Coordinates of C-alpha atoms in Angstrom, one line a residue:
M1 CA 0.0 -0.2 0.0
A2 CA 1.4 3.3 -1.0
Y3 CA 1.0 6.5 0.9
V4 CA 1.6 9.6 -1.7
Q5 CA 2.7 12.5 0.1
G6 CA 6.0 14.4 -0.3
G7 CA 9.1 13.6 1.4
R8 CA 12.5 14.6 1.9
C9 CA 15.9 12.8 2.0
P10 CA 18.6 13.2 4.6
K11 CA 21.7 15.2 3.0
S12 CA 23.5 12.0 2.4
C13 CA 20.7 11.4 -0.7
G14 CA 21.4 15.0 -2.2
N15 CA 18.8 16.9 -3.0
Y16 CA 15.8 14.2 -3.2
T17 CA 12.4 14.3 -3.2
S18 CA 10.2 11.9 -2.5
N19 CA 7.4 10.8 -4.3
G20 CA 5.2 9.0 -1.2
F21 CA 5.6 6.5 1.2
L22 CA 6.0 2.7 1.0
K23 CA 4.3 0.6 3.4
M24 CA 3.6 -3.2 3.0
A25 CA 2.9 -6.4 5.9
C26 CA 5.1 -9.3 5.4
N27 CA 3.9 -12.7 5.6
G28 CA 4.9 -16.0 5.5
G29 CA 7.7 -17.7 7.2
L30 CA 11.2 -15.7 7.1
N31 CA 12.5 -16.6 3.9
Q32 CA 9.3 -15.1 2.6
M33 CA 9.4 -12.0 4.4
R34 CA 13.1 -11.6 3.3
V35 CA 11.8 -11.7 -0.3
A36 CA 9.4 -9.5 0.2
I37 CA 11.6 -6.8 2.2
C38 CA 13.8 -7.4 -0.7
Y39 CA 11.3 -6.1 -3.6
M40 CA 9.9 -3.6 -1.2
V41 CA 13.1 -2.2 -1.6
I42 CA 13.6 -2.5 -5.7
V43 CA 9.8 -1.0 -5.8
A44 CA 11.1 2.0 -3.8
R45 CA 13.9 2.6 -5.9
L46 CA 12.2 2.3 -8.8
L47 CA 9.0 4.3 -8.3
N48 CA 10.9 6.9 -5.9
L49 CA 9.2 6.0 -2.8
T50 CA 10.2 6.6 1.0
L51 CA 9.9 2.9 2.8
V52 CA 8.3 2.7 5.8
V53 CA 10.1 -0.4 7.9
P54 CA 7.5 -2.8 7.2
D55 CA 5.4 -4.5 9.9
L56 CA 5.7 -8.5 9.7
D57 CA 2.2 -10.2 9.9
K58 CA 2.0 -11.9 13.6
R59 CA -1.4 -14.0 12.7
S60 CA -1.6 -15.8 9.1
F61 CA 1.6 -18.0 9.3
W62 CA 3.5 -18.4 12.7
A63 CA 1.9 -16.8 15.6
D64 CA 4.9 -15.1 16.6
P65 CA 4.6 -11.7 18.6
S66 CA 8.0 -10.6 17.1
N67 CA 8.7 -7.1 15.3
F68 CA 10.8 -6.0 12.3
E69 CA 13.4 -4.9 14.5
D70 CA 13.3 -8.2 17.0
I71 CA 14.5 -10.3 13.6
F72 CA 16.1 -7.8 11.9
D73 CA 18.8 -4.9 12.3
A74 CA 16.8 -2.1 11.9
R75 CA 19.7 0.7 11.9
H76 CA 21.7 -1.1 9.8
F77 CA 19.1 -1.8 7.3
I78 CA 18.1 2.3 7.2
D79 CA 21.9 3.0 7.0
S80 CA 23.2 0.3 4.3
L81 CA 20.2 1.5 2.0
R82 CA 21.0 5.3 2.4
D83 CA 22.4 6.3 -0.6
E84 CA 20.0 3.8 -2.6
V85 CA 16.2 4.6 -1.0
R86 CA 14.9 6.6 1.6
I87 CA 13.7 4.4 4.8
V88 CA 11.9 5.9 7.9
K89 CA 10.8 3.8 10.9
R90 CA 7.2 4.9 10.7
L91 CA 4.7 7.6 8.7
P92 CA 5.4 10.5 9.8

């Protein structure tokens, strides 16, 4: 689901204006979630969207209450992709 709203990238991205936000929820097993996150990064890059750290589905596959930050290093995720796509932890 994309939320269209203007956004500015940090100084590391230069003069960057976003076409909106891309927010999604990942479901399935850990590998399916990882693949969905990779696709989400690609779509955000191609459409010039600001990516919102994804929500992990807690009901449809495994009843695990973990959040993105519990499984992945969110700071590293954001920092490692900073030259490719802007990523925020939540919608402003």
